[in-house]
XYZ file of C-alpha atoms in Angstrom:
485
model
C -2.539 8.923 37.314
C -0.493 9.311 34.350
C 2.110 6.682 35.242
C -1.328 4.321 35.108
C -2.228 5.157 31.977
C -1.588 2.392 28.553
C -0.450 3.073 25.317
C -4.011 4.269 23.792
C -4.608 6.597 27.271
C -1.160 8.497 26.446
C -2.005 9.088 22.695
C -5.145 10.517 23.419
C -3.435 12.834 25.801
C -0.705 13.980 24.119
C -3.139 13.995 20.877
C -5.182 16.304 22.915
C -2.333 18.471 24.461
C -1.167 18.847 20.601
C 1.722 17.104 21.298
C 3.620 14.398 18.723
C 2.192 10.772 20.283
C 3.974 8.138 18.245
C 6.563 6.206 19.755
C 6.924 3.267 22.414
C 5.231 3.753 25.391
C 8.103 4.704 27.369
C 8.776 7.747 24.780
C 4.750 8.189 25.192
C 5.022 8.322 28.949
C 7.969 10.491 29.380
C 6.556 13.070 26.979
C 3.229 13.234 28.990
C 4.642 13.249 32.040
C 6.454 16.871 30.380
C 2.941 18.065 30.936
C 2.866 17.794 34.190
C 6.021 20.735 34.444
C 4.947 23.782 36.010
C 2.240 25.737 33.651
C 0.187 23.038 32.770
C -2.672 23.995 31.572
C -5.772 23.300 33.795
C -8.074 21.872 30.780
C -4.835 19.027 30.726
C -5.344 18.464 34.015
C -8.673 18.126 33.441
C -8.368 15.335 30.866
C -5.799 13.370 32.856
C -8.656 13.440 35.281
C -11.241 12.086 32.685
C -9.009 9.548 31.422
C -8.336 8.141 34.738
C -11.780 7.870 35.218
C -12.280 6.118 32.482
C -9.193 3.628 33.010
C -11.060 2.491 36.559
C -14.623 2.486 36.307
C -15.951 1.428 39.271
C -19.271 3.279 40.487
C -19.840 6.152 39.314
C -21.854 8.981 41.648
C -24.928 10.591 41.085
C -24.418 14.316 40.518
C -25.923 14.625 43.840
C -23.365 12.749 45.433
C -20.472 14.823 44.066
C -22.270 18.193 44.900
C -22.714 17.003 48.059
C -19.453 15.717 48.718
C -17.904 19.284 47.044
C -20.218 21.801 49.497
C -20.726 19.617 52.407
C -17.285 19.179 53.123
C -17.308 17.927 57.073
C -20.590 15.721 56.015
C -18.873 12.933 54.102
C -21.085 9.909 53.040
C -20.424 7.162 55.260
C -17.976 3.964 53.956
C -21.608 1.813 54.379
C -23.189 4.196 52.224
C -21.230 2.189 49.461
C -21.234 -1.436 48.131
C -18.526 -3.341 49.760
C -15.334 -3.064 47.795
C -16.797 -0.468 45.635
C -14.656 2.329 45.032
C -15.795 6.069 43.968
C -13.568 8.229 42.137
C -13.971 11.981 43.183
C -12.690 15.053 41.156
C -9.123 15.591 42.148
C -9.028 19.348 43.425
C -6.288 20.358 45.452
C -8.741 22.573 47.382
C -10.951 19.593 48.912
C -10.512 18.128 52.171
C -8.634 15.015 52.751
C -11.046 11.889 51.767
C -11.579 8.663 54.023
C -9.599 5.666 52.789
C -13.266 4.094 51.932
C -13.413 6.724 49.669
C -9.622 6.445 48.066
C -8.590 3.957 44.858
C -7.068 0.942 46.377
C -3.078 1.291 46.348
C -2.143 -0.621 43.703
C -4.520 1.775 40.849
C -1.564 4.220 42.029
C 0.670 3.455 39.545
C 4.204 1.447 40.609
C 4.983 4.220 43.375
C 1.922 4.033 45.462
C 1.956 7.908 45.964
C -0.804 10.511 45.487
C 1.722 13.091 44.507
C 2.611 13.473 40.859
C 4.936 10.804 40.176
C 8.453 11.142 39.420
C 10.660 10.266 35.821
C 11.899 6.816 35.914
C 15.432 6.449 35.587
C 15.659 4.388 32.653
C 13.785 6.264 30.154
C 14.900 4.319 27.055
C 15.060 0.479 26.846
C 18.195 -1.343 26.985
C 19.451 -3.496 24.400
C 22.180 -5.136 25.492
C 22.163 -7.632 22.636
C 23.044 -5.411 20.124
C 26.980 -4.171 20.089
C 28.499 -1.977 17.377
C 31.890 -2.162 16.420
C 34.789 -0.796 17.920
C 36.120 2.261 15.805
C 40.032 1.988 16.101
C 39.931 6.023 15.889
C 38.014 6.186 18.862
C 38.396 5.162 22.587
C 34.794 4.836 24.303
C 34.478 6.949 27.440
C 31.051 6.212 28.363
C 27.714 5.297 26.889
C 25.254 7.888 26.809
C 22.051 6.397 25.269
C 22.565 2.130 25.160
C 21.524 1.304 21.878
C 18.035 1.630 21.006
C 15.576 0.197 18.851
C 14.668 2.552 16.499
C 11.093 0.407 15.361
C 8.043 1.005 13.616
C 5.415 1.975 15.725
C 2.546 3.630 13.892
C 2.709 1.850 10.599
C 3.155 4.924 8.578
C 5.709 5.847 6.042
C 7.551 8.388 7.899
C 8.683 7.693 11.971
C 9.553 10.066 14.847
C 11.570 8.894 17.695
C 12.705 11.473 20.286
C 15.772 10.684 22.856
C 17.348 12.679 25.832
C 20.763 12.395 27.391
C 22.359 14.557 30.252
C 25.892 14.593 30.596
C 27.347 14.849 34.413
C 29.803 17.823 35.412
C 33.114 15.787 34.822
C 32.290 14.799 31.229
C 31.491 18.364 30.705
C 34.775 19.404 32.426
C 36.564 16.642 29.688
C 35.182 17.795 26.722
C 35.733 21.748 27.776
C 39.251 20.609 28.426
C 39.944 19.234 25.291
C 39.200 21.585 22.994
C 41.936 22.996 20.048
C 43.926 19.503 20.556
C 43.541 18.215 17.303
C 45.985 19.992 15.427
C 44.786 21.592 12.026
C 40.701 21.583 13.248
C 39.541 25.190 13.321
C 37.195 24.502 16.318
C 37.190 20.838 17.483
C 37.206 18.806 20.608
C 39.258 15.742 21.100
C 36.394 14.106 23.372
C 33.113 14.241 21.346
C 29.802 13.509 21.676
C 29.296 10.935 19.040
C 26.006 9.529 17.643
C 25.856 6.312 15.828
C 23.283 4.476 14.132
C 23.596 0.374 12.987
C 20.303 -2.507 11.876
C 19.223 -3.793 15.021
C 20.996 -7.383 14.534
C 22.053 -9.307 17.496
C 24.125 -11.676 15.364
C 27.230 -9.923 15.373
C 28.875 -6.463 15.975
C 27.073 -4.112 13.592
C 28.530 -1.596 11.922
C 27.419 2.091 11.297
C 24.357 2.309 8.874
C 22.184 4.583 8.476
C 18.412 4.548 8.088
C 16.702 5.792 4.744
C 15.927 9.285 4.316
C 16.880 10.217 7.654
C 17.316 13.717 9.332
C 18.300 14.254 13.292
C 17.955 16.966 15.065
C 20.116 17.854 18.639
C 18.442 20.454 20.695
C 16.038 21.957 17.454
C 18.744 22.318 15.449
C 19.370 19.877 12.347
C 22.684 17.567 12.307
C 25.043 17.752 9.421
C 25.370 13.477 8.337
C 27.641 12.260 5.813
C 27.440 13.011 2.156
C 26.024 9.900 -0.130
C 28.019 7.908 -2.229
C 27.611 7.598 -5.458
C 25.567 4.966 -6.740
C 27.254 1.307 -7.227
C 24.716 0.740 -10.456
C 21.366 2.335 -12.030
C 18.542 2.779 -9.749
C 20.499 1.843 -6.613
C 19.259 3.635 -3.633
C 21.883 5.993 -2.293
C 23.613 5.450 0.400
C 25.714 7.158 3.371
C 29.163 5.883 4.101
C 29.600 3.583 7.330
C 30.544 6.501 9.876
C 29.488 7.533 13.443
C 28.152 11.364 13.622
C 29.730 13.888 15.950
C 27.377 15.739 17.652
C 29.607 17.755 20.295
C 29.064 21.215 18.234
C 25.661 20.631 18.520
C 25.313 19.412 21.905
C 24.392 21.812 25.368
C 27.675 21.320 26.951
C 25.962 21.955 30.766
C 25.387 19.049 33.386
C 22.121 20.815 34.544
C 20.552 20.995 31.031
C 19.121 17.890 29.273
C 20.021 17.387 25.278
C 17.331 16.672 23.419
C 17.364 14.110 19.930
C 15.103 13.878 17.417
C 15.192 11.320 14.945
C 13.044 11.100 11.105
C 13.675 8.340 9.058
C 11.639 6.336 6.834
C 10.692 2.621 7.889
C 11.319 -0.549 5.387
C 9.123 -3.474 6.366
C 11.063 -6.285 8.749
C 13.948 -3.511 9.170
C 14.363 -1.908 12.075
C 17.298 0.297 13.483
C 18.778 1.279 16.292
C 20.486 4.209 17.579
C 23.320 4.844 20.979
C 25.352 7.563 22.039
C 28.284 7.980 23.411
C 31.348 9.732 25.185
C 34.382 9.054 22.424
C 38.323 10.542 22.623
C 39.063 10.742 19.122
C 42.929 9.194 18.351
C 45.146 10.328 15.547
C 46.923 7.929 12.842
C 50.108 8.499 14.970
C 48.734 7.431 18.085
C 47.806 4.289 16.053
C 51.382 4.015 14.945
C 52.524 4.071 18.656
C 49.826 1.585 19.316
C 50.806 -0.572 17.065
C 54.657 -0.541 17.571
C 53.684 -1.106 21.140
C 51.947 -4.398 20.424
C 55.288 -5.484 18.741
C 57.209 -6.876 15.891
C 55.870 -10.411 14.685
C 58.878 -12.878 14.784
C 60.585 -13.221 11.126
C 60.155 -16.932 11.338
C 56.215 -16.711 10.240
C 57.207 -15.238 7.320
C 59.984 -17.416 6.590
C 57.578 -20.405 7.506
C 55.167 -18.886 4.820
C 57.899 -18.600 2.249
C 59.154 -21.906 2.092
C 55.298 -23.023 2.429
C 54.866 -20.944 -0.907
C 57.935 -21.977 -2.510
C 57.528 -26.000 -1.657
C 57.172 -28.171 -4.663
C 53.843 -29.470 -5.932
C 54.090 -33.021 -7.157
C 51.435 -31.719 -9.410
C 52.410 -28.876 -10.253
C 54.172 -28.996 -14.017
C 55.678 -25.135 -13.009
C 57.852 -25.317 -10.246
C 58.532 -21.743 -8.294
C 62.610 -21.808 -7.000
C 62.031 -18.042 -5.751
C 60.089 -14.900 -5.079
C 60.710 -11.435 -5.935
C 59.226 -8.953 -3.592
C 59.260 -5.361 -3.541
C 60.338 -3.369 -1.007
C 58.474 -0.186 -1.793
C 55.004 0.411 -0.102
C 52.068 -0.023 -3.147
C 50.391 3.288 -1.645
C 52.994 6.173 -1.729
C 55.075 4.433 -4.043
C 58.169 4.996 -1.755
C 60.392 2.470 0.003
C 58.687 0.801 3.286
C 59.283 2.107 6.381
C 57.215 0.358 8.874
C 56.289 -2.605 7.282
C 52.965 -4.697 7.623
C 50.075 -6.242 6.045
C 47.034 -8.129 8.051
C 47.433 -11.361 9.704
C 44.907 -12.920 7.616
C 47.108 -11.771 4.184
C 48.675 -14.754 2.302
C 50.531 -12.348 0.212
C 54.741 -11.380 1.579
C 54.137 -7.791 -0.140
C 54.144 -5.504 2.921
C 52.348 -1.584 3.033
C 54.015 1.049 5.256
C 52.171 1.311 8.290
C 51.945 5.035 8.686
C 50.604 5.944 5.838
C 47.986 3.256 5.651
C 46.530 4.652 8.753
C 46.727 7.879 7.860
C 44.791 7.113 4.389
C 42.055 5.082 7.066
C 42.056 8.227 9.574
C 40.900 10.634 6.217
C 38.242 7.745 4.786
C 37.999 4.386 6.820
C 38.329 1.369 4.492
C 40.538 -0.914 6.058
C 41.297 -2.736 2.873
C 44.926 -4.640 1.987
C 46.365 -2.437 -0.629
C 47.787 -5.227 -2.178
C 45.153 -8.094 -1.771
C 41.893 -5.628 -1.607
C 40.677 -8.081 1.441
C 39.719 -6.414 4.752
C 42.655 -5.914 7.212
C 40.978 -3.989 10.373
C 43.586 -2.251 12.468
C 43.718 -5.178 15.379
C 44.454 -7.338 12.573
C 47.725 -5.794 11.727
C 51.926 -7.073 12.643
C 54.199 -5.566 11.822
C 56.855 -8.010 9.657
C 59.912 -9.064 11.522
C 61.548 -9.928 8.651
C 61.004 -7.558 6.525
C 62.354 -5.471 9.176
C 65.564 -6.846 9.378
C 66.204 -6.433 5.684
C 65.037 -2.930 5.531
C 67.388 -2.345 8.352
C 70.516 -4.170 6.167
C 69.770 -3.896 3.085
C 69.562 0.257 2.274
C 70.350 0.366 -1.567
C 67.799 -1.602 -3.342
C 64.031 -1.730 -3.457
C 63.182 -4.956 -4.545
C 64.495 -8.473 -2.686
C 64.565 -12.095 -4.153
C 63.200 -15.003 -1.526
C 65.453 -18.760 -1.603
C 63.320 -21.700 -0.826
C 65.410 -21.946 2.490
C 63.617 -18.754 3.621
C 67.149 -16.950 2.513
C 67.229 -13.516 0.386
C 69.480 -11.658 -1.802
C 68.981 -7.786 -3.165
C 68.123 -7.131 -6.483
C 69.539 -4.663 -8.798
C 67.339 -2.360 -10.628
C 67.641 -2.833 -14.388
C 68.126 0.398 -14.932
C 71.112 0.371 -13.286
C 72.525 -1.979 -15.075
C 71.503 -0.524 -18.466
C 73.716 2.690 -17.551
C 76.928 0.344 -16.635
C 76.652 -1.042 -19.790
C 76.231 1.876 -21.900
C 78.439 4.095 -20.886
C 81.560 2.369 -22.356
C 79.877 1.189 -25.306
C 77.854 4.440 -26.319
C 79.981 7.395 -24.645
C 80.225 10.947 -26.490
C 81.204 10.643 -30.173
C 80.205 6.944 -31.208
C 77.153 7.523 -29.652
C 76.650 10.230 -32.496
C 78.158 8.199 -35.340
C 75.703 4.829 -34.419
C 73.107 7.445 -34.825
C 74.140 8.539 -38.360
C 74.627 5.431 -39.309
C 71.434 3.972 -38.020
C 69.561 7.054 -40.316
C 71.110 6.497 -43.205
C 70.279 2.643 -43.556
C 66.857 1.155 -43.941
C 63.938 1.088 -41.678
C 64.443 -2.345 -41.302
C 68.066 -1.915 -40.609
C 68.111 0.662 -37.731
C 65.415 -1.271 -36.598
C 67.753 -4.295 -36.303
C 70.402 -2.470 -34.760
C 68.515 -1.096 -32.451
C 67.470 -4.547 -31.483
C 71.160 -5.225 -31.504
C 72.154 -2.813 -29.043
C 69.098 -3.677 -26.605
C 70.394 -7.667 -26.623
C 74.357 -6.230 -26.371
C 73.564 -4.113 -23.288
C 71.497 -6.193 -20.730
C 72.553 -10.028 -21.521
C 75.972 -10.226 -23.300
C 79.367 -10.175 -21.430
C 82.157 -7.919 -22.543
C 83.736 -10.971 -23.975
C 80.689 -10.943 -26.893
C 81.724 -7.057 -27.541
C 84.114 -8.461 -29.849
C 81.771 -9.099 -32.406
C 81.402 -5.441 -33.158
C 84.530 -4.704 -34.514
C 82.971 -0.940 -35.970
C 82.245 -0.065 -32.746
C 85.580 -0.290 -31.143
C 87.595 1.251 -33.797
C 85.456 4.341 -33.848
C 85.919 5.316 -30.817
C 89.426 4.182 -29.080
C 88.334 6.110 -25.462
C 85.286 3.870 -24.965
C 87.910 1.014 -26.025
C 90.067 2.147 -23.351
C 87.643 2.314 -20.766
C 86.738 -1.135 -21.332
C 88.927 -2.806 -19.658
């Protein structure tokens, strides 16, 4: 009877049964059809009964009829007794005798089963939506999908909106997660396979990625799911918002294959928005996994980048300025410390590689996926590692910043400050170092100011040759003299 029952027949049921009745009417159906469990209530039965009734009017007895058909149970009325193709629908008692098929609904009133007995759950409980597909996380390898995603819409019209969900995992997924549990090192109780909700805008166009309704709370078996912290606020009056992130449900979830986990979504619905929610079986990776990953995809062939060097260093007719080189660094712009396992995103224009390992390891705390260097998005299948820059890392050990030929050709170079020590130490060693000093105090403002100029221009562009201009500074100190040559 139930399974025969439309959208307004449910609501009045589960209104009267006190139960929540907004939702689709596959949510409205499989919550009614929870009536039916053992100790149902016999006034629910009772309305069930009404309702059906009132779904198929078709003649209705006279209360003489019914008493007589209740107390005169081996005198039924007679098939002619009705009009032809009339159909009579008798209280349903367990306790009264089996009724001639005159008597019955025809088959197809039955609901989709054609049974008298109480129908059973249909397997798919919530409506696929194949259309919409969320984005692969690259910290996450999908097991299985527990709940396809779902369209979280808005059903009643009201402010506020319910939506309840149930998923039941089978004894080997159990078994996984169980299995994995303590792997992740430095987690004080976590499972490497995880029961992970996610929630995206029901858009077909394109892989979504994870957003989160308004003012939402969820709920796994009765008790309410910790979601990520807002953000703060981009500008005044800006609504807050959660950070793009699935939610891992595992500590919340009834790890048993013979109990059912229950969902219960509140969020507030926006006009022409709707959501959607899925759930699924996830092994959560590590940034060194990622690392293997990576290295196991390979090492992009240095002639790209020496392709893309002499593209950058070509002439322009029009171009006034013309570039003869390129300096690039050879330390990563995120730790600050000399590359390692160099790479950037395929869809960079920029040489200036980022170390590898720690930009996954900075994703693996907060997922950004942004170029360090060019702030563009560089997703993880995105990224090569640099051939190139490989092969100087590998020969050139002493230096942290390289110079680019337009031929695609390099050449180390220096730091300054080495240089600036080469120069002064013969020139500013021990006791002339003290007497430029005195001499610099006792003259003018504008004086030491000048020699201090002097000594700057001495030290980092003129060759030893040009030292012979300073005839005060060789004579006062004959061991920096000596060590000239």
């Amino acid at each position: 009877m139930v399974m025969s029952f439309r959208v307004s027949e449910l609501q009045v049921l589960l209104g009267f049964a006190g139960r929540n009745k907004s939702g689709r009417k596959h949510e409205l159906l499989a919550k009614a059809l929870q009536l039916l469990k053992p100790g149902c209530g016999p006034a629910v039965q009772m309305k069930i009964k009404e309702l059906y009734r009132r779904r198929f009017p078709r003649k209705t007895l006279t209360p003489s009829d019914l008493s007589m058909l209740h107390v005169q149970a081996g005198q039924l009325p007679s098939a002619a007794a009705l009009t032809p193709g009339a159909v009579c629908h008798l209280p349903y008692d367990h306790g009264s005798p089996a009724l001639p098929a005159a008597l019955l609904p025809p088959a197809p009133l039955l609901g989709p089963k054609h049974e008298m007995d109480v129908p059973r759950l249909p397997p798919p409980v919530h409506p696929v939506h194949p259309d919409v597909k969320m984005k692969r996380l690259p910290f996450y390898d999908v097991y299985d999908e527990l709940i396809k995603p779902t369209t979280l819409a808005s059903t009643n019209g009201q402010r506020f909106e319910e939506a309840h969900f149930t998923f039941a995992l089978t004894p080997q997924q159990v078994q996984q997660i169980l299995t994995s549990r303590d792997v992740l090192p430095g987690a004080k109780c976590d499972y490497a396979i995880q029961v992970q909700l996610r929630f995206c805008l029901c858009e077909t166009s394109c892989p979504q990625e994870d957003y989160f309704p308004p003012n939402l709370f969820v709920k796994v078996n009765g008790k309410l799911c910790p979601l990520p912290g807002y953000l703060p606020p981009t500008k005044n009056g800006a609504e807050p918002k959660r950070p793009s992130r699935p939610v891992n449900i595992t500590p919340l979830a009834r790890l048993s294959a013979t109990v059912p986990n229950t969902i219960v979504v509140n969020w507030s619905s926006e006009f022409g928005r709707n959501y959607s929610l899925s759930v699924y079986l996830v092994k959560q990776l590590t940034s060194v996994t990622l690392l293997q990953k990576l290295r196991a995809k390979g090492i992009r062939n240095p002639d790209h980048s020496r392709a893309l060097i002499k593209e950058k260093l070509t002439a322009d007719p029009d171009s006034e300025i013309a570039t003869t080189s390129l300096r690039v660094s050879l330390t990563c712009p995120l730790g600050k410390m000399r590359l390692i396992v160099p790479c950037r995103a395929i869809t960079c224009t920029h040489l200036q590689c980022f170390d590898a390992a720690l930009y996954l390891q900075m994703n693996e705390k907060k997922p950004t996926w942004t170029c360090p260097v060019c702030d563009k998005k560089a997703p993880y299948d995105n990224l090569i590692i640099d051939g190139l820059f490989m092969e100087i890392l590998n020969s050139c050990t002493d230096c942290d910043e390289i110079q680019f030929a337009e031929d695609g050709s390099w050449c180390p170079m220096k730091p300054k400050k080495e240089k600036q020590e080469v120069c002064q130490t013969p020139a500013f060693s021990g006791i002339e170092g003290t007497g430029a000093a005195g001499t610099d105090s006792g003259s003018e403002g504008k004086n030491s100011s000048e020699g201090k100029k002097k000594v700057e221009v001495i030290d980092l562009t003129l060759d030893s040759s040009s030292d012979e201009e300073e005839p005060p500074a060789k004579k006062q100190c004959p061991v920096s003299g000596a060590a000239l040559p």
